[in-house]
PDB file of C-alpha atoms in Angstrom:
ATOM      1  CA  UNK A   1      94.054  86.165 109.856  1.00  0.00           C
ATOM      2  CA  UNK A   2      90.320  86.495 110.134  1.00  0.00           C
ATOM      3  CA  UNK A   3      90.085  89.482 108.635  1.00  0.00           C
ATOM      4  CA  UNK A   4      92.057  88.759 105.799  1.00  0.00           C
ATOM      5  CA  UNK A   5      89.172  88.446 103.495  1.00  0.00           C
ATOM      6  CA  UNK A   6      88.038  91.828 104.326  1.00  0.00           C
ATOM      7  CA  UNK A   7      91.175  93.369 103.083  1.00  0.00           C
ATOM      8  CA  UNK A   8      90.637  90.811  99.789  1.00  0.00           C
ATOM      9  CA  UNK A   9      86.786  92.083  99.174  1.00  0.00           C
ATOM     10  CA  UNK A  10      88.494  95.456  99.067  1.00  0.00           C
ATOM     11  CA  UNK A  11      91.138  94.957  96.916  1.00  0.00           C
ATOM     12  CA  UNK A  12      88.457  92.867  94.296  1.00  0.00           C
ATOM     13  CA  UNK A  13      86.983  96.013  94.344  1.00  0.00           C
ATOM     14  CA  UNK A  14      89.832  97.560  91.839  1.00  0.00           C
ATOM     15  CA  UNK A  15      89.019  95.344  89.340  1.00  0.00           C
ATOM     16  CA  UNK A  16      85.581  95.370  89.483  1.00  0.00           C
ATOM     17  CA  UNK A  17      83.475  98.507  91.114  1.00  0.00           C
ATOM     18  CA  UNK A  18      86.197 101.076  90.885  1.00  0.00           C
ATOM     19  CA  UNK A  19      86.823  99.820  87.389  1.00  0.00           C
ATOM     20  CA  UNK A  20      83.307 100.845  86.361  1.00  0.00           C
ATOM     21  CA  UNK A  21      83.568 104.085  88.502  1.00  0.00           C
ATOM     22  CA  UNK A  22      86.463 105.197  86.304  1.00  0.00           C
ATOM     23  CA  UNK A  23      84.188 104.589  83.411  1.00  0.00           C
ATOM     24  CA  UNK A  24      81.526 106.981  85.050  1.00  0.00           C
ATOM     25  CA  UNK A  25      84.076 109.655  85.991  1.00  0.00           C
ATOM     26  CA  UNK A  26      85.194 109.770  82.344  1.00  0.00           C
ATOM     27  CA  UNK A  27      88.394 107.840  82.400  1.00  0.00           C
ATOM     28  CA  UNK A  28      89.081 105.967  79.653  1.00  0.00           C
ATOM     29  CA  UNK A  29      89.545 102.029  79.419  1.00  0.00           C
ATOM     30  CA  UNK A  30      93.020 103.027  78.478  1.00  0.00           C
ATOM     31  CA  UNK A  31      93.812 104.785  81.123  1.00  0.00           C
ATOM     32  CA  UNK A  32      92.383 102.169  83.750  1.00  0.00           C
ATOM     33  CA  UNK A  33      94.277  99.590  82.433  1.00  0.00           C
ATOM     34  CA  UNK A  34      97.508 101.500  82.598  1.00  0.00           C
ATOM     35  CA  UNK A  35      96.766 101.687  86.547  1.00  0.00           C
ATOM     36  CA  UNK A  36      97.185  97.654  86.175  1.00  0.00           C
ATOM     37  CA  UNK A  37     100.449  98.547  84.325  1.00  0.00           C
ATOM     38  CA  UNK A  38     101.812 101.049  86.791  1.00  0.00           C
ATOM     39  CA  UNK A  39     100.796  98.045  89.921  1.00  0.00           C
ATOM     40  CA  UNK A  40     102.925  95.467  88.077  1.00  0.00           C
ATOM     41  CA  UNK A  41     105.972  97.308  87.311  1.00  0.00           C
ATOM     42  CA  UNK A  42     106.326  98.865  90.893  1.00  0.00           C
ATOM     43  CA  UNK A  43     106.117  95.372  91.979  1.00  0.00           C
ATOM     44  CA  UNK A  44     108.852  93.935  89.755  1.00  0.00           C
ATOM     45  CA  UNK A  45     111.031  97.277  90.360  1.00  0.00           C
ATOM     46  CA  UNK A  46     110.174  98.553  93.648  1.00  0.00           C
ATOM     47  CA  UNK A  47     109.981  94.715  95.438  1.00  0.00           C
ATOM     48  CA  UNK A  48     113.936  94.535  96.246  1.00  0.00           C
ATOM     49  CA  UNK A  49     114.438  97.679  97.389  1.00  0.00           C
ATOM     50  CA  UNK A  50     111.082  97.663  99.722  1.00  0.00           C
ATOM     51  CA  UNK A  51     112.332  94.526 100.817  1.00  0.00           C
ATOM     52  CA  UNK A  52     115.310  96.107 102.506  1.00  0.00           C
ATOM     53  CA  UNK A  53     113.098  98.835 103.980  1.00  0.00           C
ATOM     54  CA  UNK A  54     110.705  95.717 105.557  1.00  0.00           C
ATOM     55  CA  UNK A  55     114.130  94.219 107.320  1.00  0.00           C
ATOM     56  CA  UNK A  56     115.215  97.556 109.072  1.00  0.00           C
ATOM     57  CA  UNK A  57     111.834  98.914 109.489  1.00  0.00           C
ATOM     58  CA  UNK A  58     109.106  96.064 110.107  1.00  0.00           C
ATOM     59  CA  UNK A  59     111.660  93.860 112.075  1.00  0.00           C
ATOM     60  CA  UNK A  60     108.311  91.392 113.161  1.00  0.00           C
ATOM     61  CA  UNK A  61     105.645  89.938 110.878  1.00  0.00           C
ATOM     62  CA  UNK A  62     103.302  91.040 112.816  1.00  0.00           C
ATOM     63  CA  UNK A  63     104.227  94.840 112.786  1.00  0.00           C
ATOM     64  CA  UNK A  64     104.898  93.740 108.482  1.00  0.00           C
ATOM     65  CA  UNK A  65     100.813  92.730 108.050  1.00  0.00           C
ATOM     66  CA  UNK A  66      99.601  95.668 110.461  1.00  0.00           C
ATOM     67  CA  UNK A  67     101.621  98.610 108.668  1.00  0.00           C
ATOM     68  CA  UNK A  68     100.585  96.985 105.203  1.00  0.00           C
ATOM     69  CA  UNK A  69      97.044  96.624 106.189  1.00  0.00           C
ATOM     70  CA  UNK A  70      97.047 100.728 107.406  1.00  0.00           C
ATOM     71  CA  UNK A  71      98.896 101.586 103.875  1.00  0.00           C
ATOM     72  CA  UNK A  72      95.652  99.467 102.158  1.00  0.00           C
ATOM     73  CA  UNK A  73      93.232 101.391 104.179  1.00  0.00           C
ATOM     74  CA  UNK A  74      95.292 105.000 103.080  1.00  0.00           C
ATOM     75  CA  UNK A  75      95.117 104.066  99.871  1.00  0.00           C
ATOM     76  CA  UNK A  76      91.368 103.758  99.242  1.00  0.00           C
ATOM     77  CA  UNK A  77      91.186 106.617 101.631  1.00  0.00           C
ATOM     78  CA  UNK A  78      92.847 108.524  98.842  1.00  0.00           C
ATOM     79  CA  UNK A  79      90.036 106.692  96.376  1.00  0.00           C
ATOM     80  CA  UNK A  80      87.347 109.283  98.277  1.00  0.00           C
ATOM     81  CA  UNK A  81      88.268 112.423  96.649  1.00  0.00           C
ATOM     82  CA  UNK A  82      89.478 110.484  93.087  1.00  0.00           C
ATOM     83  CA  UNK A  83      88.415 111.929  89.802  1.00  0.00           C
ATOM     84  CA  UNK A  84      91.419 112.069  87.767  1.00  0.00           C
ATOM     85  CA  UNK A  85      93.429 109.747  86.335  1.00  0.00           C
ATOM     86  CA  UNK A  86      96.429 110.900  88.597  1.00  0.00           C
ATOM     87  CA  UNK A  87      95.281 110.525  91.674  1.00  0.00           C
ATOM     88  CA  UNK A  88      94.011 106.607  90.566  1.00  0.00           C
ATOM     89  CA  UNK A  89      97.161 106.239  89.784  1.00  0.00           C
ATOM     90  CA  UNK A  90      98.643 107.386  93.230  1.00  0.00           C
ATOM     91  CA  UNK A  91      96.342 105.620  94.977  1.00  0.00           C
ATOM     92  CA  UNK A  92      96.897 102.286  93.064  1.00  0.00           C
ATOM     93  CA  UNK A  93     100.602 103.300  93.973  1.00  0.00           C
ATOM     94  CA  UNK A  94      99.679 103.181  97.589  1.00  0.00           C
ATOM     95  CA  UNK A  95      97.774 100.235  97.405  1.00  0.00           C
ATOM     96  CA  UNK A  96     100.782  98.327  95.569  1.00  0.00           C
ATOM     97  CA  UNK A  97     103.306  99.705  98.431  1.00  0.00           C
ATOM     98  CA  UNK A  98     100.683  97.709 101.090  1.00  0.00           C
ATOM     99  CA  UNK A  99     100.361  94.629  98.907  1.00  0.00           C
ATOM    100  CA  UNK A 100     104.241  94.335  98.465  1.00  0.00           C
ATOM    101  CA  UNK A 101     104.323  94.394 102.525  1.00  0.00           C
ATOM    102  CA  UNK A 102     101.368  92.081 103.110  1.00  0.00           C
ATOM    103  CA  UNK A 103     101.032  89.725 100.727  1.00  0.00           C
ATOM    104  CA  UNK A 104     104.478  87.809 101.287  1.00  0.00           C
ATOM    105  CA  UNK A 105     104.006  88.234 104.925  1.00  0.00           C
ATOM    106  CA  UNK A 106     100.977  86.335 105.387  1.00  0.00           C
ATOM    107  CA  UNK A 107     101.939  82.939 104.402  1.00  0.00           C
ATOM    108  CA  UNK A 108     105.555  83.675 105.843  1.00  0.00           C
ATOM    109  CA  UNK A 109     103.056  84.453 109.109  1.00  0.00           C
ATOM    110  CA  UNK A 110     101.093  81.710 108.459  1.00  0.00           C
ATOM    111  CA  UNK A 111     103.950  79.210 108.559  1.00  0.00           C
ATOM    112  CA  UNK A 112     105.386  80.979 111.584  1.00  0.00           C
ATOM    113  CA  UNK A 113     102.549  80.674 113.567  1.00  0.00           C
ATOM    114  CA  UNK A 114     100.858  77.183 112.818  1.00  0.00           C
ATOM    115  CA  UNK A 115     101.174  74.324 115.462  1.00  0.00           C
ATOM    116  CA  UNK A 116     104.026  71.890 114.306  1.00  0.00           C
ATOM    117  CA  UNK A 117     102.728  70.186 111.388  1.00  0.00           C
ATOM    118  CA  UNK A 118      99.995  72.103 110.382  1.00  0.00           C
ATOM    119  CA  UNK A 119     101.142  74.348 108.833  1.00  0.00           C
ATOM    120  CA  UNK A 120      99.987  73.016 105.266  1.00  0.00           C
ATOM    121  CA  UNK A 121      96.104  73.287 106.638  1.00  0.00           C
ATOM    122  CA  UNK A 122      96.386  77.005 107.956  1.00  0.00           C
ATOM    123  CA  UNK A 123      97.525  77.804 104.340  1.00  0.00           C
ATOM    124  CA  UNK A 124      94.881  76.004 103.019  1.00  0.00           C
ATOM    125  CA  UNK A 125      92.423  77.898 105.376  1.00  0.00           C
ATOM    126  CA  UNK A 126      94.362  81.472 103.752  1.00  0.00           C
ATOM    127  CA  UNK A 127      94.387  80.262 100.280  1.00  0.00           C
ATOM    128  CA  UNK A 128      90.319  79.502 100.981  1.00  0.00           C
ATOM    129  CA  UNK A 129      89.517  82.807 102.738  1.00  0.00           C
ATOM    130  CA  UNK A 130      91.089  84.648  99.659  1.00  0.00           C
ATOM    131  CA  UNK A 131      89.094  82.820  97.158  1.00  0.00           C
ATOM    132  CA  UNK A 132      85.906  83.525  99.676  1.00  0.00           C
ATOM    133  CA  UNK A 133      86.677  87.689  99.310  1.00  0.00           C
ATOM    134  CA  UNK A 134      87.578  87.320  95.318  1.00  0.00           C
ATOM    135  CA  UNK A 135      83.935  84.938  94.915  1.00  0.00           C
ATOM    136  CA  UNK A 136      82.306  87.690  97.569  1.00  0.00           C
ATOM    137  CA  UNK A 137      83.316  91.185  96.863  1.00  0.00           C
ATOM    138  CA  UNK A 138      82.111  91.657  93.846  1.00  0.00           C
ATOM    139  CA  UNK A 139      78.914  91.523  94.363  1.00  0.00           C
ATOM    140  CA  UNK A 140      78.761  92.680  97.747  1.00  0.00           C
ATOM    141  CA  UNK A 141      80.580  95.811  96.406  1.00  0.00           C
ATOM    142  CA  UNK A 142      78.219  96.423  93.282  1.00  0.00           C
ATOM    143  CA  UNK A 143      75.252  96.278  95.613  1.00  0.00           C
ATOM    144  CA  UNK A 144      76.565  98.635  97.967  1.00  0.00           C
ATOM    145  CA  UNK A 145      77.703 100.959  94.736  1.00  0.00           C
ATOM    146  CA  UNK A 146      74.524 100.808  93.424  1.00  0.00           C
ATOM    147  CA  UNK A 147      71.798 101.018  96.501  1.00  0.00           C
ATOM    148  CA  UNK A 148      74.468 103.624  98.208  1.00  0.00           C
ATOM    149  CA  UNK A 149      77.269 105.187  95.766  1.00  0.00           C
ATOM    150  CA  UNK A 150      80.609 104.499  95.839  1.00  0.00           C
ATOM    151  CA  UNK A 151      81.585 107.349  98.395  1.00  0.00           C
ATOM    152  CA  UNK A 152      79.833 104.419 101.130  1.00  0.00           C
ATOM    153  CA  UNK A 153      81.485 101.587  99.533  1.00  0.00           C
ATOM    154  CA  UNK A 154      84.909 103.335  99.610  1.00  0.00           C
ATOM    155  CA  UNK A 155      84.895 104.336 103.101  1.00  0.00           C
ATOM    156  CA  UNK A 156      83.239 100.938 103.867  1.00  0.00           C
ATOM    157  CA  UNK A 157      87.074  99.482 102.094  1.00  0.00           C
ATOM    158  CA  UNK A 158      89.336 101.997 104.407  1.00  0.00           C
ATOM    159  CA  UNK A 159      87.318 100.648 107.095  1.00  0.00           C
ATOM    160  CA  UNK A 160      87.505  97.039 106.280  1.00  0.00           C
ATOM    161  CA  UNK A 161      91.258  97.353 106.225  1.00  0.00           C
ATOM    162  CA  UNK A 162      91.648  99.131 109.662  1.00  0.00           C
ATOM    163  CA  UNK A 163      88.999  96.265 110.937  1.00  0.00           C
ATOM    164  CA  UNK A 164      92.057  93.857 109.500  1.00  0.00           C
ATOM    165  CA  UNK A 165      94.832  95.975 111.669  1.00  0.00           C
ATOM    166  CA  UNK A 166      93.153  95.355 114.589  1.00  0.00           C
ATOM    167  CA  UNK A 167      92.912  91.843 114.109  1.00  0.00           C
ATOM    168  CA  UNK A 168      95.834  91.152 113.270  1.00  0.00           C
ATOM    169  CA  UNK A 169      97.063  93.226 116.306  1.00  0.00           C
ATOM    170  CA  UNK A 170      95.089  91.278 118.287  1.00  0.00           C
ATOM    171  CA  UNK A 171      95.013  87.667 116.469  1.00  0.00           C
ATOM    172  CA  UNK A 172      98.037  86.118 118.182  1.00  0.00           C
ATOM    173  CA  UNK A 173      97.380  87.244 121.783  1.00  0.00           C
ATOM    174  CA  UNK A 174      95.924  83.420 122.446  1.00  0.00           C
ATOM    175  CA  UNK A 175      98.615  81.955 120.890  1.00  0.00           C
ATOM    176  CA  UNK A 176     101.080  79.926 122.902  1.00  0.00           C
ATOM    177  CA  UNK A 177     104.428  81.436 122.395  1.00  0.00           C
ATOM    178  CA  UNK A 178     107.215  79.545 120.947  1.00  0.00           C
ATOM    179  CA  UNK A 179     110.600  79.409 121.958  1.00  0.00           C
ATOM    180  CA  UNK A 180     112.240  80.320 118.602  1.00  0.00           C
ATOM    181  CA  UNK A 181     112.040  84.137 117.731  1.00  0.00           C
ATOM    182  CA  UNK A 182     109.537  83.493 114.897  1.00  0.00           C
ATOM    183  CA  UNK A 183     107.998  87.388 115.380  1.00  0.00           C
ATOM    184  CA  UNK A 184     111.665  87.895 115.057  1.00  0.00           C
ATOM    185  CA  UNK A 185     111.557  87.505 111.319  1.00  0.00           C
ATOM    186  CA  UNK A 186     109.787  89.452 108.510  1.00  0.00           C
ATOM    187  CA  UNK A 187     108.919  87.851 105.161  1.00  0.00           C
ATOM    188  CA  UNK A 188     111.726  89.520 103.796  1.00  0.00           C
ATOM    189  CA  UNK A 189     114.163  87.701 106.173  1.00  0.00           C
ATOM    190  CA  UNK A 190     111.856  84.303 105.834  1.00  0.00           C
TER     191      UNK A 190
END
């Protein structure tokens, strides 16, 4: 999960840089805060039925955090060409699609993949690395927005999450295997 805070300075970014790059596209405050509207009931709507697509699609954690992690890095992709309030909105679509896939995985992950009795510190050590890329991206992200535009800082997101698919493709290739099936389970199934 190293890379986990990469993914979490990128998604800070929505409520801070992006926020204020509506603003200088000429969306209204309105409008913004309906994308906040749209992430929230997807969630609470789309989260049962997504769930059943994670069990027959994303049978392993693993293959859970990697294809959430691409569907983060599509979605500020999309953010590159933005300047309407309709394709903000479908990209904060995207980007709730990946966090519905993601964010229940990683503690289920977490959990999984801890030694015996540990498992309390490794979330600790998540819980902390989120916290580092909510206290960090802010104003990492408004110095890159302001001494290099937001077309760098947005391809410097998509890039942060594909730098978080490859670790976690790679994270667990140390890790001593276990005899239970615990890639065997999504956080759907968890």
């Amino acid at each position: 999960m190293r890379r986990l805070w990469t993914v979490l300075l990128s998604y800070v970014q929505w409520s801070t840089t992006i926020a204020a790059y509506t603003r200088e596209l000429g969306i209204p405050v309105g409008q913004y805060s309906l994308l906040w509207t749209i992430n929230g009931a997807l969630i609470v709507l789309a989260q049962p039925l997504l769930s059943a697509v994670i069990r027959r699609f994303m049978p392993t954690l693993k293959r859970q955090i990697v294809i959430g992690f691409l569907i983060f890095a599509v979605s500020f992709a999309m953010l590159l060409g933005a300047h309407s309030f309709a394709e903000f909105a479908a990209s904060m679509m995207v980007l709730t699609i990946a966090e519905m896939i993601v964010w229940p995985a990683i503690p289920a992950a977490v959990n999984e993949w801890a030694p015996p009795g540990k498992a309390g510190f490794y979330q600790g050590i998540v819980n902390g690395t989120a916290t580092a890329g909510r206290m960090i991206g802010p104003v990492i992200g408004g110095s890159v927005a302001d001494l290099f535009g937001m077309k760098l800082l947005i391809m410097m997101l998509a890039l942060f999450a594909l730098l978080a698919v490859l670790a976690a493709l790679l994270h667990d290739r140390r890790l001593p295997k276990r005899t239970e099936n615990a890639d065997e389970k999504t956080a759907a199934s968890v």
